[in-house]
Amino acid sequence: MEGEIYQKPSKGAHILVLPYPLQGHINPMLQFSKRLASKGLQVTVIITSSLSNQLLTPQTNFTSSPLEFLRIFDGFEGEPIKDDIEAYLEHLKVCISESLFELLKHYKQNNTSLHPTPKMVIYDAFMPWILEVVRKCGLEGAPFFTQSCVVNTIYYHAYNGDLSTSLRGSDLVSLPSVGSLLRVDDLPSFVSTPSLYPVALVKLLLDQFSNLKELNCLFVNTMDMLEIEVVNWMTNQWPVKTIGPCIPSTYLDKRLPDDKDYGLSLFEAQTNACIQWLDAREPASVVYISMGSMASLGNEQMGEIAKGLDKSSKYFLWVVRASEENKLPLNFKEKTSQKALIVSWCPQLEVLAHHAIGCFVTHCGWNSTLEAISLGVPMIAFPQWTDQPTNAKCIVDHWKIGVRVRVDENGFLSADEIEFCIREVMEGEFTKEIKNNATKWRHLTRQAMEEGGSSDRNIEEFVSKLLHP
Ligand code: UDP
């Protein structure tokens, strides 16, 4: 067991929250933790060692958080090398299991009013083996799914072997849980093209469902209305609680004071530069483009996107992570400085909430998707892998709040196509309809998190069971 990072006075029932050490997984679990704390729970977020060494200040501010933080060893100090993904995942599993077991034992042996034994551990569904550790210590555990219900049910069917492995790109798939038919290439890439990935990675995703029958509660970062059919299908058979969108309260119901950002960051946002630049732009005039924290494009693809953005005659704000910057065409930043701002990381929520943003070219990570929905921003979907193709399908066909770029058989996006999509979303025949739909979904997400909304009720119910067993 390792030390406290930041400790708060005790109140109510105590729970632990254990995120998987990736930016896109920490963000929603932190937000969920803040919601639980705001309703009276004492919440300790466990930060694993590899992550804690990468966190940046002042982006990470433990003292101003309503949460308590505690660090445990996950087998790595600093950013782990993941060349052998199977070995990495196994090491993580062994070390986190040991550290958590020691921590829970310590809590039980030193049960004080300041540090009461936790009643429950909420853990990222990527780590289903946590349940065994927690139960060995006589406690309860509940997984937190960071992806949508549609994606989760697809993985569930794949885990059960309900999906044929001989499907091809344009084949249609009918799933009992998902009302409409899906094309194979709308499925998560680990399901549609598993052979492209290490076996251990596919297993990581599918194993989220390995102990489903043993669960008394599971949380999903979504809201009922977004995917009502699938949510109903899931809740009819599992104790599912939809508790999202897990994004800072300022951008939804505004009930959590000063809750403007997630609070922990692995990247340094160029906040002032972005906001000042956006302040000088007209409403709905800027294309915002970001591929999230992990996706990496080839040199040629970056060059083509650069060409398309340049041709589009729109202002654009492009997040090109430091590791990707050498893929930009020579002097591109300088050449486009009149109409573009290129940064290595931005405060995405603040950017999406800015009136100057006209559309979001996105890789369709689930957090980015939920953030854009919550802020009513039309999207241009350029999914890369994992759950992103399924999210793109929902953005275009289900919620009708954007378009999806057409790519060639190698997944390559041309400059003409990106330029075409930007026009289509910002000044095309369907611009108004897309914007109206985006506004509709923005209201619905807010309602879900407001007092008495579907997600708020689920959180309230869970907390009151812990506070008044
Ligand atoms: N993000 C950010 N600044 C950026 C790009 C991304 O703050 O410049 C945040 C974004 O708001 C989201 C997260 O990083 O919360 C990315 O998560 P997502 O699920 O969209 O994609 P992933 O990074 O997991 O692929």
XYZ file of C-alpha atoms and ligand atoms in Angstrom:
494
model
C 0.000 0.000 0.000
C 1.223 3.515 -0.732
C 0.425 6.921 0.699
C -2.372 9.432 0.554
C -2.084 12.036 -2.129
C -4.787 14.147 -0.664
C -7.069 13.491 2.275
C -10.437 15.026 3.165
C -12.542 14.983 6.339
C -14.783 11.950 6.591
C -18.502 12.097 5.801
C -21.204 9.555 5.033
C -20.392 6.165 3.584
C -16.965 5.671 2.086
C -16.315 4.159 -1.358
C -13.242 3.640 -3.520
C -13.143 4.399 -7.235
C -10.455 2.765 -9.347
C -10.028 4.065 -12.932
C -8.012 2.345 -15.650
C -4.862 4.392 -16.306
C -5.835 6.114 -19.582
C -7.020 9.733 -20.053
C -10.318 8.724 -21.684
C -11.076 6.352 -18.795
C -10.062 8.614 -15.906
C -12.196 11.542 -17.080
C -15.666 9.985 -16.788
C -14.872 8.138 -13.547
C -13.700 11.358 -11.935
C -16.914 13.080 -12.926
C -18.999 10.218 -11.594
C -16.978 10.370 -8.350
C -17.709 14.084 -7.999
C -21.430 13.416 -8.443
C -21.319 10.746 -5.728
C -19.416 13.078 -3.397
C -21.923 15.868 -4.032
C -24.678 13.555 -2.819
C -22.933 12.774 0.460
C -20.478 9.918 -0.103
C -16.845 10.048 0.920
C -15.069 9.118 -2.303
C -11.438 8.073 -2.565
C -10.130 7.857 -6.112
C -7.266 5.423 -6.501
C -4.570 6.658 -8.824
C -2.178 3.985 -9.983
C 1.567 4.682 -9.910
C 2.160 4.777 -13.675
C -0.546 7.371 -14.019
C 0.321 9.463 -10.980
C 3.832 10.032 -12.303
C 2.508 11.356 -15.596
C -0.066 13.788 -14.215
C 0.620 17.415 -14.934
C 0.177 20.422 -12.709
C -1.626 22.831 -12.613
C -3.972 20.757 -14.830
C -4.157 18.374 -11.901
C -5.287 20.020 -8.711
C -5.915 17.645 -5.831
C -6.572 20.255 -3.182
C -9.483 21.963 -4.925
C -11.207 18.649 -5.621
C -14.092 17.376 -3.492
C -12.444 13.950 -3.739
C -9.723 12.212 -1.801
C -6.875 10.639 -3.785
C -4.724 7.683 -2.967
C -1.855 6.178 -4.901
C -1.204 2.464 -5.280
C 1.536 0.640 -7.146
C 0.475 -0.832 -10.516
C 3.850 -2.313 -11.435
C 5.148 0.756 -13.265
C 6.622 4.110 -12.367
C 6.031 6.557 -15.229
C 4.656 5.728 -18.650
C 4.786 1.952 -19.159
C 6.175 0.415 -22.323
C 3.322 -1.500 -23.924
C 5.178 -3.264 -26.758
C 4.134 -6.627 -25.374
C 0.528 -5.848 -24.548
C -0.171 -9.261 -23.067
C 2.761 -8.990 -20.631
C 1.787 -5.402 -19.782
C -1.825 -6.311 -18.995
C -0.827 -9.341 -16.947
C 1.685 -7.336 -14.911
C -0.903 -4.614 -14.322
C -3.412 -7.212 -13.163
C -1.031 -8.911 -10.728
C 0.291 -5.671 -9.246
C -3.039 -3.855 -8.919
C -4.653 -6.961 -7.404
C -1.889 -7.195 -4.786
C -1.867 -3.475 -4.016
C -5.636 -3.282 -3.731
C -5.786 -6.351 -1.508
C -3.195 -4.802 0.831
C -5.040 -1.511 0.836
C -8.392 -3.075 1.687
C -6.757 -5.188 4.412
C -5.195 -2.031 5.810
C -8.564 -0.257 5.852
C -10.170 -3.164 7.696
C -7.419 -3.334 10.304
C -7.382 0.419 10.853
C -11.038 1.277 10.613
C -11.333 4.834 11.951
C -13.899 7.576 11.542
C -11.449 9.490 9.339
C -10.676 6.396 7.302
C -13.701 4.118 7.478
C -13.500 0.795 5.651
C -14.998 1.390 2.208
C -18.417 -0.081 1.586
C -17.751 -0.630 -2.061
C -15.158 -0.433 -4.830
C -16.253 0.934 -8.211
C -13.724 -0.138 -10.825
C -13.243 0.304 -14.569
C -14.889 -2.587 -16.417
C -11.538 -3.177 -18.185
C -10.445 -4.765 -14.878
C -13.169 -7.355 -14.121
C -10.711 -9.293 -11.919
C -11.030 -6.544 -9.284
C -14.341 -8.089 -8.219
C -12.589 -11.191 -6.915
C -10.089 -9.138 -4.897
C -12.846 -7.005 -3.420
C -15.052 -9.969 -2.525
C -12.090 -11.778 -0.938
C -11.992 -8.843 1.461
C -15.707 -9.169 2.181
C -16.659 -6.042 0.234
C -18.911 -5.292 -2.713
C -17.725 -4.205 -6.146
C -19.348 -2.642 -9.215
C -17.838 -2.068 -12.665
C -18.028 1.238 -14.504
C -18.341 0.907 -18.289
C -16.745 3.822 -20.111
C -18.364 3.001 -23.470
C -21.924 3.223 -24.762
C -24.650 0.622 -24.144
C -24.774 -0.236 -27.856
C -21.050 -0.947 -27.847
C -21.281 -2.866 -24.592
C -24.020 -5.146 -25.888
C -22.079 -5.827 -29.084
C -19.091 -6.894 -26.973
C -21.424 -8.969 -24.836
C -22.749 -10.832 -27.908
C -19.189 -11.295 -29.162
C -18.086 -12.582 -25.744
C -20.908 -15.127 -25.888
C -19.967 -16.175 -29.408
C -23.299 -14.898 -30.847
C -21.532 -13.066 -33.658
C -20.268 -14.951 -36.649
C -16.548 -14.579 -37.224
C -16.861 -14.811 -41.000
C -18.624 -11.494 -41.511
C -17.392 -9.026 -44.144
C -17.453 -5.198 -44.278
C -20.762 -4.641 -46.048
C -22.672 -7.556 -44.474
C -25.554 -6.632 -42.212
C -25.725 -7.854 -38.644
C -28.930 -8.223 -36.700
C -28.556 -8.230 -32.930
C -31.392 -8.954 -30.519
C -30.461 -5.932 -28.415
C -29.933 -3.333 -31.147
C -33.129 -2.521 -33.015
C -31.661 -1.452 -36.349
C -29.377 -3.510 -38.542
C -25.689 -2.723 -38.352
C -23.118 -3.105 -41.097
C -20.116 -5.109 -40.046
C -17.920 -2.051 -40.393
C -20.168 -0.200 -37.936
C -19.167 -2.685 -35.248
C -16.270 -1.967 -32.878
C -13.060 -2.785 -34.749
C -12.092 -5.452 -32.206
C -15.236 -7.323 -33.284
C -15.296 -6.576 -37.039
C -11.562 -7.130 -37.638
C -10.158 -8.879 -34.544
C -7.250 -10.365 -36.486
C -5.736 -6.878 -36.839
C -5.121 -6.672 -33.094
C -3.164 -8.560 -30.455
C -5.332 -11.292 -28.933
C -4.791 -9.798 -25.454
C -6.325 -6.487 -26.532
C -9.468 -8.110 -27.956
C -9.718 -10.157 -24.763
C -9.436 -7.000 -22.639
C -12.590 -5.641 -24.293
C -14.610 -8.840 -24.327
C -13.660 -9.901 -20.803
C -15.554 -6.902 -19.467
C -18.460 -9.344 -19.523
C -16.682 -12.308 -17.962
C -18.416 -12.107 -14.582
C -21.630 -10.331 -15.492
C -23.835 -12.847 -13.688
C -22.088 -12.178 -10.383
C -22.745 -8.442 -10.434
C -25.248 -6.672 -8.208
C -24.782 -3.347 -9.921
C -23.040 -1.946 -13.002
C -22.682 1.635 -14.144
C -22.624 2.882 -17.729
C -21.545 6.345 -18.859
C -24.574 7.075 -21.011
C -28.096 8.370 -20.578
C -31.328 6.492 -21.227
C -32.718 8.629 -24.054
C -29.566 8.398 -26.155
C -29.959 4.665 -26.682
C -33.258 3.808 -25.062
C -33.878 0.524 -26.882
C -30.547 -0.976 -25.863
C -30.720 0.473 -22.365
C -34.104 -1.221 -21.907
C -32.730 -4.488 -23.258
C -29.823 -4.319 -20.814
C -31.774 -3.217 -17.763
C -34.256 -6.057 -18.301
C -31.544 -8.565 -17.592
C -28.774 -6.860 -15.621
C -28.708 -4.373 -12.748
C -27.588 -1.548 -15.038
C -27.481 2.060 -13.899
C -27.038 4.726 -16.575
C -25.336 7.677 -14.916
C -24.024 9.905 -17.720
C -23.004 11.931 -19.473
C -20.108 12.099 -17.017
C -18.837 15.520 -17.952
C -18.231 18.559 -15.695
C -21.406 20.015 -14.278
C -20.735 23.527 -15.643
C -21.574 22.182 -19.110
C -24.753 20.387 -18.030
C -26.868 21.102 -14.959
C -24.451 23.573 -13.270
C -25.293 22.143 -9.833
C -21.700 21.296 -8.809
C -19.972 24.563 -7.910
C -16.853 25.395 -9.977
C -16.909 22.018 -11.711
C -15.394 23.208 -14.975
C -12.907 20.491 -15.862
C -12.206 16.857 -15.165
C -9.313 17.679 -12.865
C -6.546 15.245 -13.832
C -4.608 15.612 -17.039
C -1.760 13.860 -18.789
C -1.473 16.670 -21.333
C -0.847 20.368 -20.965
C -3.664 22.376 -22.503
C -2.848 25.657 -24.278
C -5.922 27.235 -22.774
C -5.244 30.967 -23.107
C -4.034 30.684 -26.678
C -7.143 28.731 -27.699
C -9.724 30.880 -25.963
C -8.196 34.199 -27.021
C -8.022 32.985 -30.604
C -11.627 31.749 -30.514
C -12.815 35.009 -28.914
C -11.672 36.831 -32.037
C -13.776 34.630 -34.366
C -17.398 34.979 -35.520
C -20.103 32.644 -34.107
C -20.138 29.145 -35.628
C -17.243 29.974 -37.961
C -14.507 27.598 -36.744
C -13.834 23.926 -37.488
C -12.448 22.171 -34.407
C -10.495 18.996 -35.128
C -9.069 16.488 -32.650
C -8.362 12.779 -32.676
C -8.298 12.389 -28.879
C -5.479 11.164 -26.687
C -4.415 7.990 -28.493
C -5.272 7.794 -32.206
C -2.292 8.249 -34.465
C -2.571 9.017 -38.194
C -0.009 8.282 -40.908
C 2.140 11.056 -42.409
C 0.280 10.981 -45.706
C -3.097 11.135 -43.953
C -2.018 14.117 -41.872
C -0.836 15.862 -45.033
C -4.144 15.206 -46.775
C -6.191 16.496 -43.838
C -3.997 19.587 -43.713
C -4.685 20.165 -47.422
C -8.442 19.696 -46.944
C -8.617 22.080 -43.982
C -6.616 24.668 -45.879
C -8.879 24.376 -48.937
C -12.044 24.653 -46.857
C -11.697 28.436 -46.453
C -12.836 28.090 -42.840
C -10.939 29.004 -39.715
C -9.754 25.886 -37.934
C -8.417 24.880 -34.520
C -6.495 21.630 -34.799
C -5.159 19.565 -31.900
C -1.991 17.839 -33.056
C -0.418 16.053 -30.095
C 3.334 16.626 -29.640
C 4.022 13.029 -30.758
C 2.200 13.729 -34.084
C 3.576 17.151 -34.876
C 6.380 15.925 -37.133
C 3.700 14.544 -39.482
C 2.436 18.001 -40.431
C 3.524 19.287 -43.863
C 6.634 21.470 -43.744
C 5.883 25.009 -42.469
C 2.148 24.269 -42.400
C 1.693 26.088 -39.094
C 3.387 29.221 -40.416
C 1.643 29.096 -43.802
C -1.814 28.840 -42.254
C -1.292 31.139 -39.274
C -3.858 33.658 -40.613
C -6.702 31.144 -40.482
C -5.576 28.383 -38.150
C -4.429 27.644 -34.661
C -2.602 24.367 -34.149
C -2.057 23.307 -30.535
C -0.746 20.156 -28.866
C -3.715 19.942 -26.455
C -6.691 22.175 -25.744
C -9.321 22.518 -23.012
C -11.771 20.561 -25.173
C -14.896 21.289 -23.153
C -14.240 25.016 -23.101
C -13.543 24.890 -26.827
C -16.706 22.953 -27.666
C -18.732 25.340 -25.497
C -17.335 28.387 -27.319
C -19.800 30.178 -29.614
C -17.163 30.375 -32.389
C -17.174 26.594 -32.931
C -19.201 25.534 -35.981
C -18.371 21.830 -36.107
C -16.143 19.160 -34.623
C -14.098 16.800 -36.789
C -13.707 13.919 -34.369
C -12.366 10.378 -34.073
C -15.604 9.665 -32.152
C -14.101 8.575 -28.848
C -17.024 8.106 -26.467
C -16.026 11.034 -24.212
C -15.616 13.383 -27.156
C -18.947 12.191 -28.548
C -20.758 12.769 -25.244
C -19.084 16.154 -24.822
C -20.148 17.308 -28.294
C -23.694 16.026 -27.730
C -23.879 17.776 -24.346
C -22.723 21.039 -25.917
C -24.847 20.755 -29.063
C -21.924 20.753 -31.524
C -22.469 19.136 -34.970
C -19.872 16.495 -35.803
C -17.883 15.201 -38.745
C -17.092 11.622 -37.857
C -13.727 10.164 -38.806
C -13.641 6.985 -36.659
C -10.341 5.127 -36.370
C -10.730 1.980 -34.303
C -12.216 0.351 -31.162
C -15.778 1.647 -30.394
C -15.436 4.689 -32.685
C -17.140 3.223 -35.820
C -20.221 2.352 -33.734
C -20.305 5.807 -32.168
C -20.019 7.319 -35.663
C -22.971 5.214 -36.826
C -25.100 6.561 -33.944
C -23.988 10.174 -34.551
C -25.068 10.031 -38.193
C -28.014 7.634 -38.378
C -29.511 7.588 -34.933
C -29.046 11.042 -33.447
C -28.599 12.715 -36.868
C -26.148 15.280 -35.544
C -23.390 14.976 -38.092
C -21.965 13.306 -41.172
C -19.369 10.589 -41.571
C -16.460 11.022 -43.949
C -16.216 8.547 -46.805
C -12.857 6.828 -46.870
C -11.277 4.505 -49.446
C -10.771 0.768 -48.929
C -7.653 1.509 -46.848
C -9.501 3.904 -44.571
C -7.825 6.895 -46.236
C -9.614 10.252 -46.116
C -9.012 12.606 -49.052
C -8.627 16.389 -48.855
C -11.673 16.844 -51.134
C -13.824 14.682 -48.883
C -12.984 16.529 -45.691
C -13.567 19.836 -47.446
C -16.916 18.532 -48.737
C -18.002 17.362 -45.262
C -17.091 20.697 -43.673
C -19.282 22.517 -46.229
C -22.051 19.979 -45.782
C -22.183 20.468 -42.009
C -21.518 24.211 -41.875
C -23.353 25.560 -44.915
C -25.105 22.666 -46.650
C -28.654 21.563 -47.284
C -28.863 19.769 -43.923
C -26.944 22.271 -41.756
C -30.089 23.571 -40.081
C -31.548 20.138 -39.467
C -28.286 18.862 -37.969
C -28.012 21.923 -35.737
C -31.630 21.571 -34.587
C -31.057 17.923 -33.725
C -27.843 18.800 -31.889
C -29.743 21.397 -29.857
C -32.454 18.845 -29.057
C -29.918 16.302 -27.778
C -28.121 18.976 -25.794
C -31.350 19.709 -23.899
C -31.998 16.026 -23.310
C -28.529 15.389 -21.882
C -28.956 18.323 -19.511
C -32.332 17.039 -18.406
C -30.828 13.632 -17.623
C -28.381 15.198 -15.163
C -30.746 17.745 -13.660
C -32.532 17.010 -10.402
C -34.959 14.148 -11.051
C -33.517 13.392 -14.509
C -32.927 9.752 -15.475
C -29.206 9.674 -14.662
C -29.585 11.837 -11.567
C -32.270 9.482 -10.220
C -30.024 6.466 -10.741
C -27.144 8.134 -8.906
C -29.446 9.294 -6.120
C -30.892 5.802 -5.677
C -27.446 4.222 -5.490
C -26.176 6.761 -2.948
C -29.215 6.561 -0.720
C -28.907 2.749 -0.537
C -25.342 3.175 0.700
C -26.203 5.954 3.128
C -29.369 4.289 4.466
C -28.844 0.543 4.023
N -9.315 16.138 -24.720
C -8.892 17.366 -24.240
N -8.147 18.144 -25.054
C -7.780 17.791 -26.303
C -8.222 16.544 -26.801
C -9.001 15.744 -25.985
O -9.201 17.736 -23.114
O -7.064 18.555 -26.956
C -10.114 15.273 -23.833
C -11.555 15.186 -24.296
O -12.293 16.275 -23.758
C -11.979 13.825 -23.778
C -10.683 13.025 -23.746
O -9.621 13.944 -23.860
O -12.512 13.936 -22.471
C -10.585 12.037 -24.902
O -11.432 10.965 -24.677
P -12.146 10.210 -25.872
O -12.959 9.107 -25.271
O -12.888 11.144 -26.729
O -10.968 9.644 -26.762
P -9.646 8.788 -26.431
O -8.606 9.786 -26.085
O -9.964 7.862 -25.275
O -9.381 8.092 -27.712
